[in-house]
Tab-separated table of C-alpha atoms and ligand atoms in Angstrom:
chain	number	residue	atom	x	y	z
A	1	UNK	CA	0.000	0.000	0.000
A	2	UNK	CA	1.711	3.686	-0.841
A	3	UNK	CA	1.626	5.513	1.972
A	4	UNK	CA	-1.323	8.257	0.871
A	5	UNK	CA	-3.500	5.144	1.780
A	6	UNK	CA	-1.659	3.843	4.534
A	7	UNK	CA	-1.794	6.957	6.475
A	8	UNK	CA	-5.399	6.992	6.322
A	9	UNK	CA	-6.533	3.800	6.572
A	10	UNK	CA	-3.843	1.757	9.108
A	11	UNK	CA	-6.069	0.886	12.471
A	12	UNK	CA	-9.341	2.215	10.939
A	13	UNK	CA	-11.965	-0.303	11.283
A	14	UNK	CA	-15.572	0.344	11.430
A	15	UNK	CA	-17.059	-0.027	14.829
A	16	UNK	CA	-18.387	-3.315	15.551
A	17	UNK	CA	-21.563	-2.159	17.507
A	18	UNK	CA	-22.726	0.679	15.866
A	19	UNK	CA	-20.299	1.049	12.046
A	20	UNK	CA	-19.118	4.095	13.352
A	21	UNK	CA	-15.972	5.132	10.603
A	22	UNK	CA	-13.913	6.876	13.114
A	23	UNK	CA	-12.918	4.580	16.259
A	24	UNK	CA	-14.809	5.815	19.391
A	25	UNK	CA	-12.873	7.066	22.631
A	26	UNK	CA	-13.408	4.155	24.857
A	27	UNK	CA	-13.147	6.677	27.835
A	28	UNK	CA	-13.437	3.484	30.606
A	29	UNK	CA	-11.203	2.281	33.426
A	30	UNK	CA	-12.676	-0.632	33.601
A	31	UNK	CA	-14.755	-3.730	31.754
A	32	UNK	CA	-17.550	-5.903	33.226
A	33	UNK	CA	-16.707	-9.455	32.839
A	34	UNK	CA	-19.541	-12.232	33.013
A	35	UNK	CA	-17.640	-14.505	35.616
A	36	UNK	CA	-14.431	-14.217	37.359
A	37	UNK	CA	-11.787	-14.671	34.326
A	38	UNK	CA	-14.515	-14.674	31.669
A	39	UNK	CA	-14.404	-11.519	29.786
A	40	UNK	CA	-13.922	-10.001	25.956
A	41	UNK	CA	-10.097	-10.014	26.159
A	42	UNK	CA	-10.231	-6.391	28.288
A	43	UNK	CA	-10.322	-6.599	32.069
A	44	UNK	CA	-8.559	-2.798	33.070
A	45	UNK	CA	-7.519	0.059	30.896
A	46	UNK	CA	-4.487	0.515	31.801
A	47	UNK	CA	-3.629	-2.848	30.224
A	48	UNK	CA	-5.749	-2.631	27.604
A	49	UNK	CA	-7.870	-0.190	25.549
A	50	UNK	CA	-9.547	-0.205	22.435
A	51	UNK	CA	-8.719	2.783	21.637
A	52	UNK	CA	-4.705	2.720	22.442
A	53	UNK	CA	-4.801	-1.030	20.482
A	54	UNK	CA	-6.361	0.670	17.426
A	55	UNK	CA	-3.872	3.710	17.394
A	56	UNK	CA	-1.022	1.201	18.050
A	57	UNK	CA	-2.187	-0.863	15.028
A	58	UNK	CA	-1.530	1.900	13.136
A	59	UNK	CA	1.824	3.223	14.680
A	60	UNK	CA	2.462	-0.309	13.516
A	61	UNK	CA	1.975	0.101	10.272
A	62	UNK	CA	3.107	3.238	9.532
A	63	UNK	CA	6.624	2.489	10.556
A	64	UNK	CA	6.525	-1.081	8.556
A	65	UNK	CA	6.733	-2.563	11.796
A	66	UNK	CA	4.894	-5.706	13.255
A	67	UNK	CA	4.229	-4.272	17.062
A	68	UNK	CA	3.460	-1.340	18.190
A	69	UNK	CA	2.986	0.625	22.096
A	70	UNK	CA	1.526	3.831	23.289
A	71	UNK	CA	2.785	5.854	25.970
A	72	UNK	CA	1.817	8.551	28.089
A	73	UNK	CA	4.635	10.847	26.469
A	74	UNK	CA	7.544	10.541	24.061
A	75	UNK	CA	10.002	10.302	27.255
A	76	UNK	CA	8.059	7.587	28.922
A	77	UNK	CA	8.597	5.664	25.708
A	78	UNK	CA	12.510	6.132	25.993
A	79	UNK	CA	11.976	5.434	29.944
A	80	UNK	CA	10.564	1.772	29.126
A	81	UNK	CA	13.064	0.993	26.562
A	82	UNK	CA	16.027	1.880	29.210
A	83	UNK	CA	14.105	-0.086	31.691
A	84	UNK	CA	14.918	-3.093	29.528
A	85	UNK	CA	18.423	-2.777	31.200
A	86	UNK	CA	19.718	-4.146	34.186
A	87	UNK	CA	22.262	-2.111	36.577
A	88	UNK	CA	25.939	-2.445	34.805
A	89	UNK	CA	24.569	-2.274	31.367
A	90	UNK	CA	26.064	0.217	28.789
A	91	UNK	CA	24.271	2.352	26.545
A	92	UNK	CA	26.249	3.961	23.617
A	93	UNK	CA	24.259	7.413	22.478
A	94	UNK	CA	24.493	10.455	20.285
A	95	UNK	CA	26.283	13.847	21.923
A	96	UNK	CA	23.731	15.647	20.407
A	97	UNK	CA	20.641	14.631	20.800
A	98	UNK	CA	17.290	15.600	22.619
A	99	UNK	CA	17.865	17.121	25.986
A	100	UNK	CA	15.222	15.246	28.105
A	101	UNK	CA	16.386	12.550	26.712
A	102	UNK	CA	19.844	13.496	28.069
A	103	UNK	CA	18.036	14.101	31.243
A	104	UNK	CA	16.703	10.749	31.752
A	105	UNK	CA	19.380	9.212	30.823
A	106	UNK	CA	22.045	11.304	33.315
A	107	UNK	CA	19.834	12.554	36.111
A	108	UNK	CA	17.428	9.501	36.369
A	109	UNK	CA	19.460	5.982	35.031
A	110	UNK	CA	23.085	6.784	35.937
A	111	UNK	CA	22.262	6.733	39.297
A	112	UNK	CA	20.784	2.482	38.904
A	113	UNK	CA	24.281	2.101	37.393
A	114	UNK	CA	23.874	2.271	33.893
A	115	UNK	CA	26.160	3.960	32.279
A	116	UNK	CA	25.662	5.754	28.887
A	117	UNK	CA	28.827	6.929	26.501
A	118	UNK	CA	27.529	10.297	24.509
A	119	UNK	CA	29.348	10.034	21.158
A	120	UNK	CA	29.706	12.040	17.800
A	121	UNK	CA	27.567	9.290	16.057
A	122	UNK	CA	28.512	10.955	12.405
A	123	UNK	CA	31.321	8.398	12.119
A	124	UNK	CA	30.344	5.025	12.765
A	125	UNK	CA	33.385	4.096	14.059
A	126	UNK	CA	33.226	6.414	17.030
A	127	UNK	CA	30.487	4.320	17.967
A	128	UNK	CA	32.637	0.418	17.393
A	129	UNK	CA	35.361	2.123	19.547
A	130	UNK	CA	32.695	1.964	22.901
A	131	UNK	CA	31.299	-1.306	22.077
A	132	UNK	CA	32.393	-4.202	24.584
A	133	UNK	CA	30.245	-6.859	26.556
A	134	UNK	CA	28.932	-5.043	28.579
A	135	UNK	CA	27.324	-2.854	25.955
A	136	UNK	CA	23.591	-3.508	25.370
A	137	UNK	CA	21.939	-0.719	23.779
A	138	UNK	CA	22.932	1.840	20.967
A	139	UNK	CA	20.158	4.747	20.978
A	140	UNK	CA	20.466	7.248	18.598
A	141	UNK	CA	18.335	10.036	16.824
A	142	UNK	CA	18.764	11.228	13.368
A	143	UNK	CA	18.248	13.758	11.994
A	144	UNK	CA	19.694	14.884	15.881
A	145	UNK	CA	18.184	17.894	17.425
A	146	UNK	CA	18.655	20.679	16.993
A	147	UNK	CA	22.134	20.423	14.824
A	148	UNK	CA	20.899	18.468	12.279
A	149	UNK	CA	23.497	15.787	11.994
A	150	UNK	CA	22.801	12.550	10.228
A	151	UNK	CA	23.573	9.084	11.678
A	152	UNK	CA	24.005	6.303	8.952
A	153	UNK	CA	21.392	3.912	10.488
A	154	UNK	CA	22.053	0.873	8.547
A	155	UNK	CA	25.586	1.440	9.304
A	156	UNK	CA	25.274	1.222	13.028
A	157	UNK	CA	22.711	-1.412	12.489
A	158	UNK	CA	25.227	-3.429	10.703
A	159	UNK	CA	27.592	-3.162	13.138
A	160	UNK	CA	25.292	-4.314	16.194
A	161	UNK	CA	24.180	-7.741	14.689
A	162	UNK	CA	25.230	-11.129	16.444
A	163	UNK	CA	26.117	-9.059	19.505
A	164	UNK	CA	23.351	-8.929	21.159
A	165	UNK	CA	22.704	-5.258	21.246
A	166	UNK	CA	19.592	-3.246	20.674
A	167	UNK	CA	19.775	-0.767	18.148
A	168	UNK	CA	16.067	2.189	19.109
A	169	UNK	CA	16.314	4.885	16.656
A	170	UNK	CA	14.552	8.045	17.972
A	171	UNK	CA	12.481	8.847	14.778
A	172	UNK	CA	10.627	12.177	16.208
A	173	UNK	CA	12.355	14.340	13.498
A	174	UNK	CA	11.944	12.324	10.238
A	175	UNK	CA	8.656	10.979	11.009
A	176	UNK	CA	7.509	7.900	9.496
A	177	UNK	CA	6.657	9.210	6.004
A	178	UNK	CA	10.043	10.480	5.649
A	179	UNK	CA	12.105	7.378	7.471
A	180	UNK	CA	11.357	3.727	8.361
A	181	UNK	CA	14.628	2.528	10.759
A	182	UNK	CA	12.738	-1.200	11.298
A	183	UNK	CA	13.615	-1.433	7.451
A	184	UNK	CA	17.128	-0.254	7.713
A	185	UNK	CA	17.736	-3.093	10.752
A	186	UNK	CA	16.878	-0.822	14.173
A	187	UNK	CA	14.894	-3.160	16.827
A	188	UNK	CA	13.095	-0.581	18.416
A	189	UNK	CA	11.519	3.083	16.777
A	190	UNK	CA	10.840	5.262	18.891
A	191	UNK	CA	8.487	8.605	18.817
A	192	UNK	CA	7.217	11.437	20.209
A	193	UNK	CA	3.884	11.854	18.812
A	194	UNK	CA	3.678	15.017	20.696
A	195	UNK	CA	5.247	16.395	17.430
A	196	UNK	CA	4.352	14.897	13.723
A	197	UNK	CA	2.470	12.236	13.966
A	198	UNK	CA	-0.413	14.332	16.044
A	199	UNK	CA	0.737	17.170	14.099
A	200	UNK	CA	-1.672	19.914	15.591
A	201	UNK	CA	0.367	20.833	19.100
A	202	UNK	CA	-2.478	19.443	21.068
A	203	UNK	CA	-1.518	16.604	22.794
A	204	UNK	CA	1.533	14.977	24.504
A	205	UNK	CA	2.462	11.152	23.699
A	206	UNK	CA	5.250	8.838	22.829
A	207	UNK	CA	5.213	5.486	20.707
A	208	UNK	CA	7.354	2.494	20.221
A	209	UNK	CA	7.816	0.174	17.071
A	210	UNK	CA	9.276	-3.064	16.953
A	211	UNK	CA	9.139	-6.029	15.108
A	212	UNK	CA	10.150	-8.606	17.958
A	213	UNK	CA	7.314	-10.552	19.900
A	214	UNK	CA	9.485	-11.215	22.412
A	215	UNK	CA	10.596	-7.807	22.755
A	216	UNK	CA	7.350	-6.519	22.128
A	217	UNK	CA	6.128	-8.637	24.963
A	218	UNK	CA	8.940	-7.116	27.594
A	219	UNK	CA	7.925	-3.316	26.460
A	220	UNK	CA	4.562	-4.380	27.057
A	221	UNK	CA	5.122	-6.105	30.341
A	222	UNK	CA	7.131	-2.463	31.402
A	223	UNK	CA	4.408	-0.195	30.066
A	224	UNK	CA	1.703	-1.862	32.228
A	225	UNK	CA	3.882	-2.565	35.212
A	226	UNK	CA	5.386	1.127	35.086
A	227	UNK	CA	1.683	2.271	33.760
A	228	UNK	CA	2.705	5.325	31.392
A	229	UNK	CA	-0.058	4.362	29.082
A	230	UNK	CA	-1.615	7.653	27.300
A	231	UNK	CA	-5.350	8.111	27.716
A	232	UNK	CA	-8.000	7.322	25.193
A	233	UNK	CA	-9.146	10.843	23.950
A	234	UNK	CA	-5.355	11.509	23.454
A	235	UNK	CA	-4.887	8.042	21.402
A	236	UNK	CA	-8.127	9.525	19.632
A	237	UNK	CA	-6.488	12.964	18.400
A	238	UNK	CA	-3.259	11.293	17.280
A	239	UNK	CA	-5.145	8.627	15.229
A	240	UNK	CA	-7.133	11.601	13.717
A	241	UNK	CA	-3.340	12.923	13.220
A	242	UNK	CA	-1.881	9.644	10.835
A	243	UNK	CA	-4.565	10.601	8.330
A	244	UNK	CA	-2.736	13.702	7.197
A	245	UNK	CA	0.887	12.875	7.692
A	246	UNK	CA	1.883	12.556	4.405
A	247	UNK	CA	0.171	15.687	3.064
A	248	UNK	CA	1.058	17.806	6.304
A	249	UNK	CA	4.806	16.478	5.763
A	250	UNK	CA	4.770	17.262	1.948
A	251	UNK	CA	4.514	20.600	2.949
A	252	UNK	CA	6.823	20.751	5.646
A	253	UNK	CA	8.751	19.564	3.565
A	254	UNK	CA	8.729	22.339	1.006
A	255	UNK	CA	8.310	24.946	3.229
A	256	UNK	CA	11.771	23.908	5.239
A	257	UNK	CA	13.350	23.819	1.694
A	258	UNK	CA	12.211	26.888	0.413
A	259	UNK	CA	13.485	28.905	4.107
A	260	UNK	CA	16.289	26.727	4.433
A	261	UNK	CA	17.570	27.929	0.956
A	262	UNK	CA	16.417	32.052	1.963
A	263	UNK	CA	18.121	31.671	5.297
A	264	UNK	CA	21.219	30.417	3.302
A	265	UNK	CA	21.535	33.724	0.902
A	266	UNK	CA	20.574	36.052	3.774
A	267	UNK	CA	23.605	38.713	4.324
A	268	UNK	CA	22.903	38.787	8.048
A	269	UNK	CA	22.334	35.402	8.828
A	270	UNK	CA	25.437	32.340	9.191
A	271	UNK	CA	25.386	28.913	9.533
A	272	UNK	CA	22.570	27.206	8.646
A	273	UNK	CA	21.834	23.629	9.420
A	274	UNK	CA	19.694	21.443	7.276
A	275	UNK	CA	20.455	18.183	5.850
A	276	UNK	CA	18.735	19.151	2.271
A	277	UNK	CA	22.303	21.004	1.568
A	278	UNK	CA	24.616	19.344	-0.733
A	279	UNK	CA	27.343	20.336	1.078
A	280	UNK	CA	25.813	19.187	4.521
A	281	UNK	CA	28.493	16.793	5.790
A	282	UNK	CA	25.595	14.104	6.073
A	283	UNK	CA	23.614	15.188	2.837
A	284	UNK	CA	24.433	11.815	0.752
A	285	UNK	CA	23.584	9.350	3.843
A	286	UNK	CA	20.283	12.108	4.510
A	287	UNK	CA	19.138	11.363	1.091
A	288	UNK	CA	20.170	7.163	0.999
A	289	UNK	CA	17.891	6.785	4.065
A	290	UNK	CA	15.247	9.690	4.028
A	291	UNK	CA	12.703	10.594	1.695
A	292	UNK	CA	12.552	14.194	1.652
A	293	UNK	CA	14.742	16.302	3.879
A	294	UNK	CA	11.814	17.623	6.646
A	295	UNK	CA	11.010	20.990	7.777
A	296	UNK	CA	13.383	21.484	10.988
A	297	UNK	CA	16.344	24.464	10.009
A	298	UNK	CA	18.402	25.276	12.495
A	299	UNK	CA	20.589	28.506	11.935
A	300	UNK	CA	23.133	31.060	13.695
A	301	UNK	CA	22.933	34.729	13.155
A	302	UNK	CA	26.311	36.775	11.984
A	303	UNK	CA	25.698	39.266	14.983
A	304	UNK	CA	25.602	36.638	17.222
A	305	UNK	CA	25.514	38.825	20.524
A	306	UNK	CA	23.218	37.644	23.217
A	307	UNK	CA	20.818	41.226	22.263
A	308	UNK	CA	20.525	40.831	18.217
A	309	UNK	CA	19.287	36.802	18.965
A	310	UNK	CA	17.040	37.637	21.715
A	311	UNK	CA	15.555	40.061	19.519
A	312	UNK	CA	14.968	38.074	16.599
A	313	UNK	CA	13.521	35.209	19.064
A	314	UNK	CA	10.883	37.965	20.350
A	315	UNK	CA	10.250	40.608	16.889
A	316	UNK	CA	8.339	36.983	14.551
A	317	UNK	CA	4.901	36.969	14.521
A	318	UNK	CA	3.669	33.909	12.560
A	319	UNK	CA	6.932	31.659	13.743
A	320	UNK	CA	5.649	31.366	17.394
A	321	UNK	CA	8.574	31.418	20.205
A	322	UNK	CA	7.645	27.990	22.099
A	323	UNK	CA	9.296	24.625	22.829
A	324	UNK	CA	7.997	21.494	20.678
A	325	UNK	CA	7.876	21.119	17.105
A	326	UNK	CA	6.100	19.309	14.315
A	327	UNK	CA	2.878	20.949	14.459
A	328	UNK	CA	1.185	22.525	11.552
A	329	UNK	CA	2.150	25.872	12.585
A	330	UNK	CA	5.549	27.380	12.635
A	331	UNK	CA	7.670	27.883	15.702
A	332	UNK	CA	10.871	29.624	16.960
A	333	UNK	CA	13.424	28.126	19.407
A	334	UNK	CA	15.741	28.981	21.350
A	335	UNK	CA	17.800	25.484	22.092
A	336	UNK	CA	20.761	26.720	24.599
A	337	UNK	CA	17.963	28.304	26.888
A	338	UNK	CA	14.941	26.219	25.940
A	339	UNK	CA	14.640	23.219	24.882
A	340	UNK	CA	18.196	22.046	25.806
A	341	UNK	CA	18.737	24.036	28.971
A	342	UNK	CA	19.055	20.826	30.586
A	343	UNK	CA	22.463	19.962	29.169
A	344	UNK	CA	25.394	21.727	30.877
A	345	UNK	CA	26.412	24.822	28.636
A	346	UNK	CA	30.162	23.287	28.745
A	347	UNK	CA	28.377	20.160	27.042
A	348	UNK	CA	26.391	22.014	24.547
A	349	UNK	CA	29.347	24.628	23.455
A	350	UNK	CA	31.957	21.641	22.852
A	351	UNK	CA	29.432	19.719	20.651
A	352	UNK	CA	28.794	22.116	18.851
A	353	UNK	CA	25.494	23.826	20.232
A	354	UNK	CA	25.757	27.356	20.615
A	355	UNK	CA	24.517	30.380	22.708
A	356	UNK	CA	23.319	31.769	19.431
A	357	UNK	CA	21.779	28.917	17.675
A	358	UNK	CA	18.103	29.379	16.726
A	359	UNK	CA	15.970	26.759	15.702
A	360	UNK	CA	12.849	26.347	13.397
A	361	UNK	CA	9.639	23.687	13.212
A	362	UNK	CA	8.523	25.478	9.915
A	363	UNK	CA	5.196	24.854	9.565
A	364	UNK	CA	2.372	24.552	6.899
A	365	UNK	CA	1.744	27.834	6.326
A	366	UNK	CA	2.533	29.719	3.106
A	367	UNK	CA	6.042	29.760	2.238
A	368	UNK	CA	5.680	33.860	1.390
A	369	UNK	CA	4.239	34.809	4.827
A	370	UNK	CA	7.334	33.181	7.088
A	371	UNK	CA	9.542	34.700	4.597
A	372	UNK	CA	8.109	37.805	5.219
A	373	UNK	CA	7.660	37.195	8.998
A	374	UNK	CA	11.652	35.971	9.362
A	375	UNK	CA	12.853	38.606	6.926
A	376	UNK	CA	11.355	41.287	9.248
A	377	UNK	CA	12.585	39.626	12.352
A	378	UNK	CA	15.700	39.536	11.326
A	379	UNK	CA	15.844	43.353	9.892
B	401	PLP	C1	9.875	16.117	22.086
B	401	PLP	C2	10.895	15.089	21.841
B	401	PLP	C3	11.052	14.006	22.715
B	401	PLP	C4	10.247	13.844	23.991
B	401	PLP	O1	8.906	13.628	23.735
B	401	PLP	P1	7.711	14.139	24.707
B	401	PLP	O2	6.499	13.742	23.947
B	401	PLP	O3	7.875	15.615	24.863
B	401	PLP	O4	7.876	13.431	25.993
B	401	PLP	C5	12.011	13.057	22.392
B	401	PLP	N1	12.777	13.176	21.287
B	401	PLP	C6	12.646	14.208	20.435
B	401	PLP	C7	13.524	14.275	19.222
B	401	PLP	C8	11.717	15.203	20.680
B	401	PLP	O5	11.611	16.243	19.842
């Protein structure tokens, strides 16, 4: 199936009771069973929920996976994948990556003795030069946030099999329309739905794919035992989300190569990040294991004092200046002070992530109004 029809059909069956098209919010806590043990396969909803197994059908299928789970947030998914590990275990990760996702990993696992190496994960090899037995689990997110670096994910995948080590590829950026990691050999996708997949900034949730019953099984076993299970109206809004991925990320699409290229010729603007480039370090593995090149843009200002990039942050008026991404409406970031405040600014500056660096979730709109709005911003 191409994936105009996948988006919109995966998980969408007719309701059995009444034929409703869209799957109702089974808004319960609990089912009535006719004797003790005898029931319709549901007994409590935090276990199971007919709403949750319908949206995880799809999150199935949209990655070209064979299992999927729902959590309560994008971080609670990365929570029960770590949780897989026992104290001892090593975890080889990006240097740049998500910073709650640093968070968890330093201010929440290090302390029940797992350790976690943070690497430059451009060159594969950095990553083969932490691997020993102890090593169980290489997470990594491409393209990373908010530098824009690309990870080669067969690569790494090629270099974890027969050793018994997990490869979970944190897929927020790409989305699925954009990149499948199952196909390129990951065990484990992970996502924050919180961003493309609902698409419309109104809810918070996480996913994981897999293709692994036995793994699935363990995730499973976590996410009920742990209970960070999202509710029903919330697996609702991101089903209603899938149907529009692909046309929603066409556009993103566009739109991030239309301002990447403006940011690019602007006299007052730097660096700008964004994997579309053909000089971007990454741009041949980008375009090997992406479809399109996404509408994230990351980009430095030439006056890079702390005044001219708080200004620009506060003077757009479409790009809204707010955390999260992925939504159909543009936003403004500012990563060292926002979304990444949680990584220690000696951490950040050394890996390349500076004071100055603004970032973009360029949005649906029309490609002539952010112009206008950044172009006046940035004076
Ligand atoms: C937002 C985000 C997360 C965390 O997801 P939540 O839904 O906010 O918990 C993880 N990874 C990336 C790349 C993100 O952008």
């Amino acid at each position: 199936m191409k994936p105009a029809t996948l988006f919109i059909h995966a998980g969408a069956h007719p309701d059995p009771s009444t034929g409703a098209i869209m799957t109702p919010i089974y808004q319960t806590s609990t089912y009535v069973q006719e004797a003790p043990g005898v029931n319709k396969g549901f007994e409590y909803a935090r276990s199971q929920n007919p709403t949750r197994f319908a949206l995880e059908e799809a999150f199935a299928l949209i990655e070209k996976g064979k299992f999927a789970l729902a959590f309560s947030s994008g971080v609670a998914a990365t929570d029960a994948v770590i949780k897989l590990l026992e104290p001892g275990d090593e975890v080889i990760c990006g240097n740049d990556m998500y910073g709650g996702t640093y968070r968890l990993f330093t201010k929440i696992f290090e302390k029940f003795g797992i350790r976690f190496h943070y690497v430059n994960m451009q060159e594969v090899e950095n990553i083969a030069h932490y691997i020993n037995d102890k090593t169980k689990l290489i997470w990594l997110e491409t393209p990373t946030n908010p530098l824009m670096n690309i990870t080669d994910i067969a690569a790494v995948a090629a270099l974890a099999k027969g050793k018994n080590i997990l490869v979970a590829v944190d897929n927020t950026f790409a989305s699925p329309y954009l990149q499948n990691p199952l196909e390129l050999g990951a065990d484990i996708v992970m996502h924050s739905a919180t961003k493309y997949l609902s698409g419309h900034s109104d809810v918070i949730q996480g996913a994981l794919m897999m293709n692994d019953k036995d793994l699935r099984d363990k995730l499973y076993f976590i996410q009920k035992s742990c209970g960070a299970v999202p509710g029903p109206m919330d697996c609702f809004l991101v089903l209603r989300g899938i149907k529009t991925l692909h046309v929603r990320m066409q556009r993103h699409c566009e739109n991030g190569r239309i301002i990447a290229h403006y940011l690019r010729q602007h006299p007052k603007v730097g660096k700008v990040f964004w994997p579309g480039f053909e000089d971007h370090p990454n741009h041949l593995i980008a375009k090997k294991q992406m479809l399109d090149f996404g509408g994230m843009i990351s980009f430095e200002l030439k006056d890079d004092s702390a005044d001219n990039v708080r200004r620009v942050l506060s003077s757009t008026h479409l790009f809204s200046l707010a955390e999260s991404l992925g939504g159909v409406e543009s936003l403004i970031n500012h990563p060292a002070s926002m979304t990444h405040a949680s990584i220690p600014r000696e951490e950040r500056i050394k890996n390349g992530l500076s004071d100055s660096l603004i970032r973009l979730s360029v949005g649906i709109e029309d490609a002539d109004d952010l112009i206008e709005d950044l172009a006046k911003a940035i004076g």
